[in-house]
Coordinates of C-alpha atoms in Angstrom, one line a residue:
X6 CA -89.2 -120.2 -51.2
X7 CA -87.9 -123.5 -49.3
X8 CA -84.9 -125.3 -51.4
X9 CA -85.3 -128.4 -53.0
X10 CA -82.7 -130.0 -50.8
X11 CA -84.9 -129.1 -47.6
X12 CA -88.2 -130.2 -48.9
X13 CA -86.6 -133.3 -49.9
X14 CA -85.5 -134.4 -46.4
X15 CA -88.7 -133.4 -45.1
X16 CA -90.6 -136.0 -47.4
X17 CA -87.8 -138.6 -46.6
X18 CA -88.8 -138.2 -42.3
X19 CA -92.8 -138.2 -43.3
X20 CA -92.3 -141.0 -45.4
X21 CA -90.8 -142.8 -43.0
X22 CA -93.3 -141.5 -40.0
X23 CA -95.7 -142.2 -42.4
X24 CA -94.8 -145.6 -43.0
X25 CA -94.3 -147.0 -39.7
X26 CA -97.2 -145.5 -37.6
X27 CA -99.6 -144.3 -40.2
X28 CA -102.1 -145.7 -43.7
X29 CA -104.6 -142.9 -43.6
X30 CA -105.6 -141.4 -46.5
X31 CA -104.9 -138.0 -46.0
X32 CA -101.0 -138.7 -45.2
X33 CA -101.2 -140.2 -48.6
X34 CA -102.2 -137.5 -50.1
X35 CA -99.7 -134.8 -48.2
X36 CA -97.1 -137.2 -49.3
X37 CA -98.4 -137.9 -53.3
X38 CA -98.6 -133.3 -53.0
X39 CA -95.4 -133.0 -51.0
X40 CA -93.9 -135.3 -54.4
X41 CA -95.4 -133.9 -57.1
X42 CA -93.9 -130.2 -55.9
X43 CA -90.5 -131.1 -55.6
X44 CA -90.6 -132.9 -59.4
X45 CA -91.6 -129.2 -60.4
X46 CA -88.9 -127.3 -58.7
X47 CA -85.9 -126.3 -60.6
X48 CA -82.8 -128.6 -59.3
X49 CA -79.8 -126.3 -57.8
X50 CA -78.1 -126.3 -61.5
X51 CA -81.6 -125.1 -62.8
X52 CA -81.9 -122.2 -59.9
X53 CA -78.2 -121.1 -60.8
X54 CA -79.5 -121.2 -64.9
X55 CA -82.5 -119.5 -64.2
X56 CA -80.0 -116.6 -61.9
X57 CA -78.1 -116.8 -65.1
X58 CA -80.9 -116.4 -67.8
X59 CA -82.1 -113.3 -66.0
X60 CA -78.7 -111.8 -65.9
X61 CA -78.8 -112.5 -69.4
X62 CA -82.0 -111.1 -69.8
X63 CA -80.9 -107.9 -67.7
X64 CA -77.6 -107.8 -69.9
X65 CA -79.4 -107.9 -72.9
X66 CA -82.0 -105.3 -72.4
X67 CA -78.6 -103.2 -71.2
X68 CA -77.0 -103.9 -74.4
X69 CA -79.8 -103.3 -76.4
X70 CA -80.3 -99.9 -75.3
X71 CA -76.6 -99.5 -76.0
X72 CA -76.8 -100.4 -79.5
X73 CA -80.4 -98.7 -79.8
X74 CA -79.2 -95.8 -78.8
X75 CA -80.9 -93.8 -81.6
X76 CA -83.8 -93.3 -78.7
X77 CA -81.4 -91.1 -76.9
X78 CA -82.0 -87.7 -77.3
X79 CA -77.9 -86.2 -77.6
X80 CA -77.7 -83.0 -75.2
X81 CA -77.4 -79.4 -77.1
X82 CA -74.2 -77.8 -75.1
X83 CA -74.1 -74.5 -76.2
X84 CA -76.8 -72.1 -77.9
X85 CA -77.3 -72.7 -81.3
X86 CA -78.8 -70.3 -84.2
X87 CA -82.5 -69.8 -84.1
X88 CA -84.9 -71.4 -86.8
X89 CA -85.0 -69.8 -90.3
X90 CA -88.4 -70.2 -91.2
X91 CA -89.4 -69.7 -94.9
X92 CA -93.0 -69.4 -96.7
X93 CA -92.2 -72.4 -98.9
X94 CA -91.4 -75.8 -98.8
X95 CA -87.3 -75.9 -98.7
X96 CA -86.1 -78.1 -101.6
X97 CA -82.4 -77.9 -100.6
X98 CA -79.8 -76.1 -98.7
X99 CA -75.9 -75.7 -98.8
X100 CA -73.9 -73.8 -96.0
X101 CA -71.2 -71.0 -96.8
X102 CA -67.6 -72.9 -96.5
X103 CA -66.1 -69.7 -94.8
X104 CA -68.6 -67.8 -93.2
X105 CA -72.1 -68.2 -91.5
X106 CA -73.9 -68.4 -94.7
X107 CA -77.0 -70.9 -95.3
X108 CA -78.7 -70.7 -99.0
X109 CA -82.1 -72.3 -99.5
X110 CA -83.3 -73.3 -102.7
X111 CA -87.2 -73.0 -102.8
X112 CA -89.8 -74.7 -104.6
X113 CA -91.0 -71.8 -106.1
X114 CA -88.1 -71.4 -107.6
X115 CA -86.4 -68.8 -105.4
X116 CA -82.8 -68.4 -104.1
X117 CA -82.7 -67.4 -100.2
X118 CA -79.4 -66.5 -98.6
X119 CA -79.3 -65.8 -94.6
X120 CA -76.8 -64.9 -92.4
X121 CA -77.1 -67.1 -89.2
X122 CA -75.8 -66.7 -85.6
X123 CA -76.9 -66.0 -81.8
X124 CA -77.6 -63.2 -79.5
X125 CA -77.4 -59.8 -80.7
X126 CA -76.2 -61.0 -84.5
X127 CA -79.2 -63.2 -84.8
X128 CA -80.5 -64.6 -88.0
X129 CA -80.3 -62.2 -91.0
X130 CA -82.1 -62.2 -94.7
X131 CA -78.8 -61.3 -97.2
X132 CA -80.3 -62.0 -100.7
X133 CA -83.1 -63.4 -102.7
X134 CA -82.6 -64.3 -106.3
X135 CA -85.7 -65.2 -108.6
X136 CA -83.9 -66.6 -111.4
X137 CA -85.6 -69.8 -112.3
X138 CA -89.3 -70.1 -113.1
X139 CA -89.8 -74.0 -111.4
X140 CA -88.4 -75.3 -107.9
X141 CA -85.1 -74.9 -107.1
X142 CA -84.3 -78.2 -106.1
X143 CA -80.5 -78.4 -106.0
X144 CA -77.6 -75.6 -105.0
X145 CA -74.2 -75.3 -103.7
X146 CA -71.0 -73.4 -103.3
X147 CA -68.1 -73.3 -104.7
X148 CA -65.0 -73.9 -102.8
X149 CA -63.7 -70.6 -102.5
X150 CA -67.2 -69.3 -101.5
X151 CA -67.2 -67.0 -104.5
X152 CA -69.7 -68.7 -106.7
X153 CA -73.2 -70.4 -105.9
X154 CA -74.4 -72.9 -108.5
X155 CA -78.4 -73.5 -108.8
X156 CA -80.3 -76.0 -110.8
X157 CA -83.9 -76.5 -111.0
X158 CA -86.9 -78.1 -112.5
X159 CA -86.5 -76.1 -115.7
X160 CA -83.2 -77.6 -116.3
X161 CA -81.2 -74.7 -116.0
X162 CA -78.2 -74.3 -114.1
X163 CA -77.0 -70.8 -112.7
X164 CA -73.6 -69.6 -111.8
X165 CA -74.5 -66.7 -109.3
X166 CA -71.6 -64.2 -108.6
X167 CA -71.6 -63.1 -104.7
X168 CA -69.8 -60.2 -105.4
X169 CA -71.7 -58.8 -107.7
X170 CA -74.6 -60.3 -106.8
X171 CA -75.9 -61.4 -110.2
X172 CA -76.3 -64.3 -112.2
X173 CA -72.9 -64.6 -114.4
X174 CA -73.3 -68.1 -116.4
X175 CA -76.0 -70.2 -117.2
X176 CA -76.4 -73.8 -118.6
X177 CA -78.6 -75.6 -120.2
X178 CA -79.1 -78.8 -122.4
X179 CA -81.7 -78.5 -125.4
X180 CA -82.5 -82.4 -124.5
X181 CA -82.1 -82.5 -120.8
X182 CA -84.1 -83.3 -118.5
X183 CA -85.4 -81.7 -114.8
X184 CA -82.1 -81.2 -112.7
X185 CA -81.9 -83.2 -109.3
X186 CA -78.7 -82.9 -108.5
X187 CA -75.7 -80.6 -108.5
X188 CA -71.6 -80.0 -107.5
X189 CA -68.9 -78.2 -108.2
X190 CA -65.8 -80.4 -109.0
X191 CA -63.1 -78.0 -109.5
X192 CA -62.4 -74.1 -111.0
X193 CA -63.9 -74.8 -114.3
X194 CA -65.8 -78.7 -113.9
X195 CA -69.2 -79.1 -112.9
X196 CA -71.2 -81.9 -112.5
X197 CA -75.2 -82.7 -112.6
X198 CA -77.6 -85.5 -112.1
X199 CA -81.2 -85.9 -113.8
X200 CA -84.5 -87.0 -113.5
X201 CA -83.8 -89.3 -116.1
X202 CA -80.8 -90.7 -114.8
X203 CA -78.2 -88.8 -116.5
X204 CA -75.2 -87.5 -115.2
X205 CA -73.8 -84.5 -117.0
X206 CA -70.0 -82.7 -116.5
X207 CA -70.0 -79.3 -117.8
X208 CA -67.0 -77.0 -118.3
X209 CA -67.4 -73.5 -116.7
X210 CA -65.6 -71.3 -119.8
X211 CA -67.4 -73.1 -122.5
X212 CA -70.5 -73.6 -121.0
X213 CA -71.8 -76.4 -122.8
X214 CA -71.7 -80.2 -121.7
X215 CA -68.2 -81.7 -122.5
X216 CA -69.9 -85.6 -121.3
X217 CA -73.1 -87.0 -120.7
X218 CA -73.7 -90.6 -119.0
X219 CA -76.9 -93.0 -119.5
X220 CA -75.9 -95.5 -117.4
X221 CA -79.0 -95.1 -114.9
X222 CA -82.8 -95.0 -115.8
X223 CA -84.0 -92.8 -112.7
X224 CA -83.4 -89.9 -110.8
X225 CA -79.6 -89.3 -109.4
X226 CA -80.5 -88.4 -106.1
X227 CA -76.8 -87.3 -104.9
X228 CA -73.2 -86.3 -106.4
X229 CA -70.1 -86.6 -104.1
X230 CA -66.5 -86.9 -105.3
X231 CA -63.5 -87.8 -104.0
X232 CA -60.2 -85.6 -102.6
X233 CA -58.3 -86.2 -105.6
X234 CA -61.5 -85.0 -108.4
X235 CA -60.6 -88.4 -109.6
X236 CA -63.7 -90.2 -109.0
X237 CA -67.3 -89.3 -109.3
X238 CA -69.9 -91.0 -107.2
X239 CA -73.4 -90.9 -108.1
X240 CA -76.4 -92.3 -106.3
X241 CA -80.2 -93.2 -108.2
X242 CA -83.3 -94.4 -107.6
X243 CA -83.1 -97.6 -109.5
X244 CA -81.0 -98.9 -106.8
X245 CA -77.4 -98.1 -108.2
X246 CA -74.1 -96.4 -107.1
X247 CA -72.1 -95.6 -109.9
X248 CA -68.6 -94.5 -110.2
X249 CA -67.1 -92.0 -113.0
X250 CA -63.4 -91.6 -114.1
X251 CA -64.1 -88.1 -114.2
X252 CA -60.4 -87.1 -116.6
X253 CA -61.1 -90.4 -118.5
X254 CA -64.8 -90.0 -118.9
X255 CA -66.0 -93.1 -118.6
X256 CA -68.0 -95.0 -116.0
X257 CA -65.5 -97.2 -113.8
X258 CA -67.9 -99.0 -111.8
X259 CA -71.5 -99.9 -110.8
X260 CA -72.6 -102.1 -108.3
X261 CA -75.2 -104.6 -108.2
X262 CA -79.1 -103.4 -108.5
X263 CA -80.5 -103.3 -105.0
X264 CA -84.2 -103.2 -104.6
X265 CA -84.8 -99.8 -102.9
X266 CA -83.8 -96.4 -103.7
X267 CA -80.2 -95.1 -102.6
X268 CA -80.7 -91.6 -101.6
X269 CA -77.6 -90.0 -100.2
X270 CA -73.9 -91.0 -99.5
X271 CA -70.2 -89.9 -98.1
X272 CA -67.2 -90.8 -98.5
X273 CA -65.5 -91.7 -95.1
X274 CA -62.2 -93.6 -93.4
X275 CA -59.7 -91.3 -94.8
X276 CA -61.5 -92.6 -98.6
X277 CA -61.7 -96.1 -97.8
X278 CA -64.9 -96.5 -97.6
X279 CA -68.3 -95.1 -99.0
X280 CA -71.2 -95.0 -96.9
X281 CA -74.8 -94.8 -99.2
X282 CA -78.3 -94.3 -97.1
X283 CA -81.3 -96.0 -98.7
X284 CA -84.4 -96.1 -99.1
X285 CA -85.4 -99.4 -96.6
X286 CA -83.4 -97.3 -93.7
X287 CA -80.2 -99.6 -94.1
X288 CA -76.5 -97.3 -94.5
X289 CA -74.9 -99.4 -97.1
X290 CA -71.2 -99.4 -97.2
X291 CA -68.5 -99.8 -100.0
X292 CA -65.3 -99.8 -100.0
X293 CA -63.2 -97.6 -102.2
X294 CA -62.5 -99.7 -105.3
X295 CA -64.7 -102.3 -104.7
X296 CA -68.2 -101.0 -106.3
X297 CA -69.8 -103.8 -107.6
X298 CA -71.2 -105.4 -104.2
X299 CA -71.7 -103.6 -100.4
X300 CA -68.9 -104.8 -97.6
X301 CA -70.7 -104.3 -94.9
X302 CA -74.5 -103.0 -94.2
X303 CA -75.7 -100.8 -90.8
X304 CA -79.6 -101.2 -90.5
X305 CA -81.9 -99.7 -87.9
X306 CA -83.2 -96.6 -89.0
X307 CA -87.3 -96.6 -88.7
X308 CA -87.9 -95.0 -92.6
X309 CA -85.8 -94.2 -95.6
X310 CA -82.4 -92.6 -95.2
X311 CA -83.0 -89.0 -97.3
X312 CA -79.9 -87.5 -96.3
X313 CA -76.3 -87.6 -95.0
X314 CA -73.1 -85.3 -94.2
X315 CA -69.7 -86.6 -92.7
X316 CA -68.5 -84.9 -90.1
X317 CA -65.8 -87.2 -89.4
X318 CA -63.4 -89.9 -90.6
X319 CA -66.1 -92.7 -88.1
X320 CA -69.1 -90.4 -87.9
X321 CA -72.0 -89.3 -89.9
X322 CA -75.2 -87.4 -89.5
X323 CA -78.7 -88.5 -91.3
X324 CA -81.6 -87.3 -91.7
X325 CA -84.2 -89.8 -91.3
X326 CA -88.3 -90.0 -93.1
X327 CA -89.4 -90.0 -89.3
X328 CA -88.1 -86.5 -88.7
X329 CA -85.0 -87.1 -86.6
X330 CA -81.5 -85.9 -87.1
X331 CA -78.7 -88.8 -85.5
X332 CA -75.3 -89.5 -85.0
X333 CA -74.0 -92.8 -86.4
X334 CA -70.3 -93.9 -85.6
X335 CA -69.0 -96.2 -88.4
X336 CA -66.7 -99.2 -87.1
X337 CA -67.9 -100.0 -84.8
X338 CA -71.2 -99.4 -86.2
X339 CA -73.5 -97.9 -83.8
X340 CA -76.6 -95.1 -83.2
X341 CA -74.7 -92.6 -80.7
X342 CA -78.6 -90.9 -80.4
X343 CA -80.4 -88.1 -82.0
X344 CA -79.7 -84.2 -82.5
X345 CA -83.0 -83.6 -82.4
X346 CA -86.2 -83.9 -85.2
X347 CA -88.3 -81.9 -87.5
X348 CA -91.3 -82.6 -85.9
X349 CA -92.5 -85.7 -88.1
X350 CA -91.7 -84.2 -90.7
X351 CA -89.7 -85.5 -93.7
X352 CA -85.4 -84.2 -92.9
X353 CA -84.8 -83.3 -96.6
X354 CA -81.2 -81.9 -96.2
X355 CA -78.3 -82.0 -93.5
X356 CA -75.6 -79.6 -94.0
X357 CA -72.1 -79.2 -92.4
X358 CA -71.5 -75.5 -91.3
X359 CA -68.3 -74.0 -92.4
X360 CA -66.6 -74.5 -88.6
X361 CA -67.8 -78.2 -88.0
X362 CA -69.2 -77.1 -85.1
X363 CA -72.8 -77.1 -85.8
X364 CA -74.8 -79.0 -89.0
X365 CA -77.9 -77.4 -90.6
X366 CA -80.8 -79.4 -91.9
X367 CA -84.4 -78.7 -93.4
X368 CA -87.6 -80.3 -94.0
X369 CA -91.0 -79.6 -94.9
X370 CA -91.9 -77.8 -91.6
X371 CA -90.6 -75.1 -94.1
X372 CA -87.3 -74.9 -91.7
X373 CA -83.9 -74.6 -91.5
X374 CA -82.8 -75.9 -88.0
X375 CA -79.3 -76.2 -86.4
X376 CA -78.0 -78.7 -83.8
X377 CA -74.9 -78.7 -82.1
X378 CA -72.3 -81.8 -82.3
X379 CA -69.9 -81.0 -78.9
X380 CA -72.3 -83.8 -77.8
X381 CA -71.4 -86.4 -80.4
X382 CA -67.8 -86.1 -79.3
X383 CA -68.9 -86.8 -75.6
X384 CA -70.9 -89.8 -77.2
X385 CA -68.7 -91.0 -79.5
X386 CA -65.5 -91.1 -76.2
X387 CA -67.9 -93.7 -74.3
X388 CA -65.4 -96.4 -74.0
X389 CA -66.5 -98.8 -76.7
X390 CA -65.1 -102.0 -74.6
X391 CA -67.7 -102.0 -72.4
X392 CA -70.3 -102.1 -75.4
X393 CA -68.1 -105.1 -76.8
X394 CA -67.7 -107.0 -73.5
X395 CA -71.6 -107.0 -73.2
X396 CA -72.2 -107.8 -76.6
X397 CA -69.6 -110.8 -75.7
X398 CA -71.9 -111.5 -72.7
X399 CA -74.6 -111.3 -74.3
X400 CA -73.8 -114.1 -77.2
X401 CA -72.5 -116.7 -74.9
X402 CA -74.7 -119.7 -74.9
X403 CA -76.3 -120.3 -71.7
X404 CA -75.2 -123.8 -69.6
X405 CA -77.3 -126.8 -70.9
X406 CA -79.4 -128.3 -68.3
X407 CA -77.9 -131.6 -69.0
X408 CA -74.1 -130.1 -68.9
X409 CA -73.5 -131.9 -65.7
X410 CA -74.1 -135.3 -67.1
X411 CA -71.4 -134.9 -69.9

């Protein structure tokens, strides 16, 4: 394309030709054409804008890929366990915390333990208990590994020994309602969430409740505490995170109604901060202390965030209603990409294994997958400057068209 500059001093010399040897109409109407072109070219400060806009555009795209990264499928470096497949729909799972244990809580009320690894160990059935008589829908470990507590629709709780390989205590409240939620606080406190929004602490040796809250009206969809057993976090679906003074039994804290289920959380930033995945696919984030309203929110998941684990003091794992397992970094708030999915299917559960190495998560492809995270730490050491600096680029205001006239 011909420059403004040299188009103009071509209609200046025809002009002039034009009006000292010629008055024909058709050099009129060359001329009035030759005119009306050059008022629709872009001056040079409009060619250099229009450069710069599609620089812009080009940076853009760039840095929204960067901070979409979720579309990035994270690379699987070394063999991981093969699928555990199951005959049921998996309710729940918890991982061993000192060996390669998974247990699967069923919804017909079954107790699966397997032993997981690769190669010649493969994937190995241990156990089955079928202690309670409606879905298991919530179990975990204890701490030492010794003890694996259950709770289920019928609103019992059992205290499996793994030594012995039977069921050693058992709980249950005459006016309770379907469990949902379950963990182990310490050697002798345990504590359970509801249907009906209650959140129960039970003591091991008497085997009765020793505190019941009513603070919520719906399900408490996840317990998590703190390092120092001080401080009881409990997510519900009528939109609240509430938090217990677990010696002074009493509720400390609850924040503000939101408008959407909160399904999951973890506590991150060496305790600082509290991360809670909800139901409009938003990670909602507290800090410690400061219950009553969110201090920052991370959107961009496509569905309902159903379930979390941290794996670090900045990172996170979810499981996502669209099927896909990712890797979120926390300040700076980012998608690094996704483990890998379920298929479609609901991710119901993610689990960290007892060596950090691998996470374990299920759905209702009746699964139990595993993904590897040496990839999230190859991710995660992307020099976060250059996603700033774009970012940077990306937010400055593009030069007004008129900026030469100030």
């Amino acid at each position: 394309m011909l420059s403004k500059t040299i188009i103009l001093s071509l209609d200046i010399v025809f002009l002039r030709y034009a009006n000292y040897t010629c008055s024909c109409t058709c050099c009129f109407f060359f001329i009035l054409t030759l005119q009306n072109y050059i008022s629709e070219m872009p001056s040079s400060n409009e060619e250099e804008l229009l450069d710069e806009e599609v620089e812009s555009s080009d940076s853009d795209d760039e840095f929204s890929k960067t901070e979409n990264d979720e579309t990035v499928e994270i690379e699987q470096k070394i063999e991981v366990p093969a699928d555990i497949p199951f005959s049921s729909n998996i309710v729940d799972i918890s991982c061993h915390p000192k060996r390669n244990i998974v247990a699967a809580g069923l919804i017909d009320g079954s107790i699966v333990l397997h032993s997981y690894g690769i190669a010649d160990v493969g994937n190995v059935e241990l156990l089955t208990f079928d202690q309670h008589k409606k879905p298991c829908r919530a179990l975990c470990f204890s701490d030492s590994g010794e003890h694996l507590f259950t709770g289920a629709q019928d609103a019992v709780i059992n205290v499996f020994d793994l030594e012995t390989n039977s069921v050693f205590r058992k709980f249950a409240r005459e006016s309770g309602s379907p469990l949902y939620s379950i963990l182990p606080i310490d050697n002798y406190l345990l504590a359970s969430g509801e249907d009906d929004g209650q959140v129960v602490l039970w003591d091991f040796r008497m085997q009765a409740p020793v505190q019941c809250f009513e603070d919520c009206e719906d399900y408490i969809s996840c317990l998590v505490v703190n390092k120092e057993k001080k401080i009881l976090l409990a997510t519900s679906g009528d939109g609240f995170l509430s938090a217990y003074n677990i010696r002074g039994k009493k509720l400390d804290a609850q924040s503000e109604q939101a408008s959407y289920d909160l399904l999951c959380a973890g506590i991150f930033k060496g305790g600082t901060k509290v991360a809670v995945g909800a139901g409009d696919g938003s990670l909602n984030i507290f800090s410690w202390g400061e219950f009553g309203n969110i201090s920052d929110r991370f959107p961009g998941h496509p569905g309902s965030v159903d379930a979390m684990v941290v794996v670090e003091d900045d990172l996170v794992c979810t499981g996502c209603e669209d099927g896909k397992i990712r890797a979120v970094q926390l300040y700076p708030n980012r998608f690094l990409g996704h483990l890998g999915s379920h298929g479609g299917y609901t991710v119901e559960r993610v689990r960290l294994c007892y060596d950090k190495s691998l996470i374990a998560s299920s759905s209702y492809d009746h699964k139990i997958k595993f993904w590897d995270l040496s990839g999230v730490e190859e991710k995660k050491s992307v020099d976060v400057k250059e996603t700033k600096l774009k970012k940077k680029q990306s937010d400055k205001p593009v030069n007004s068209f008129f900026a030469d006239l100030e």
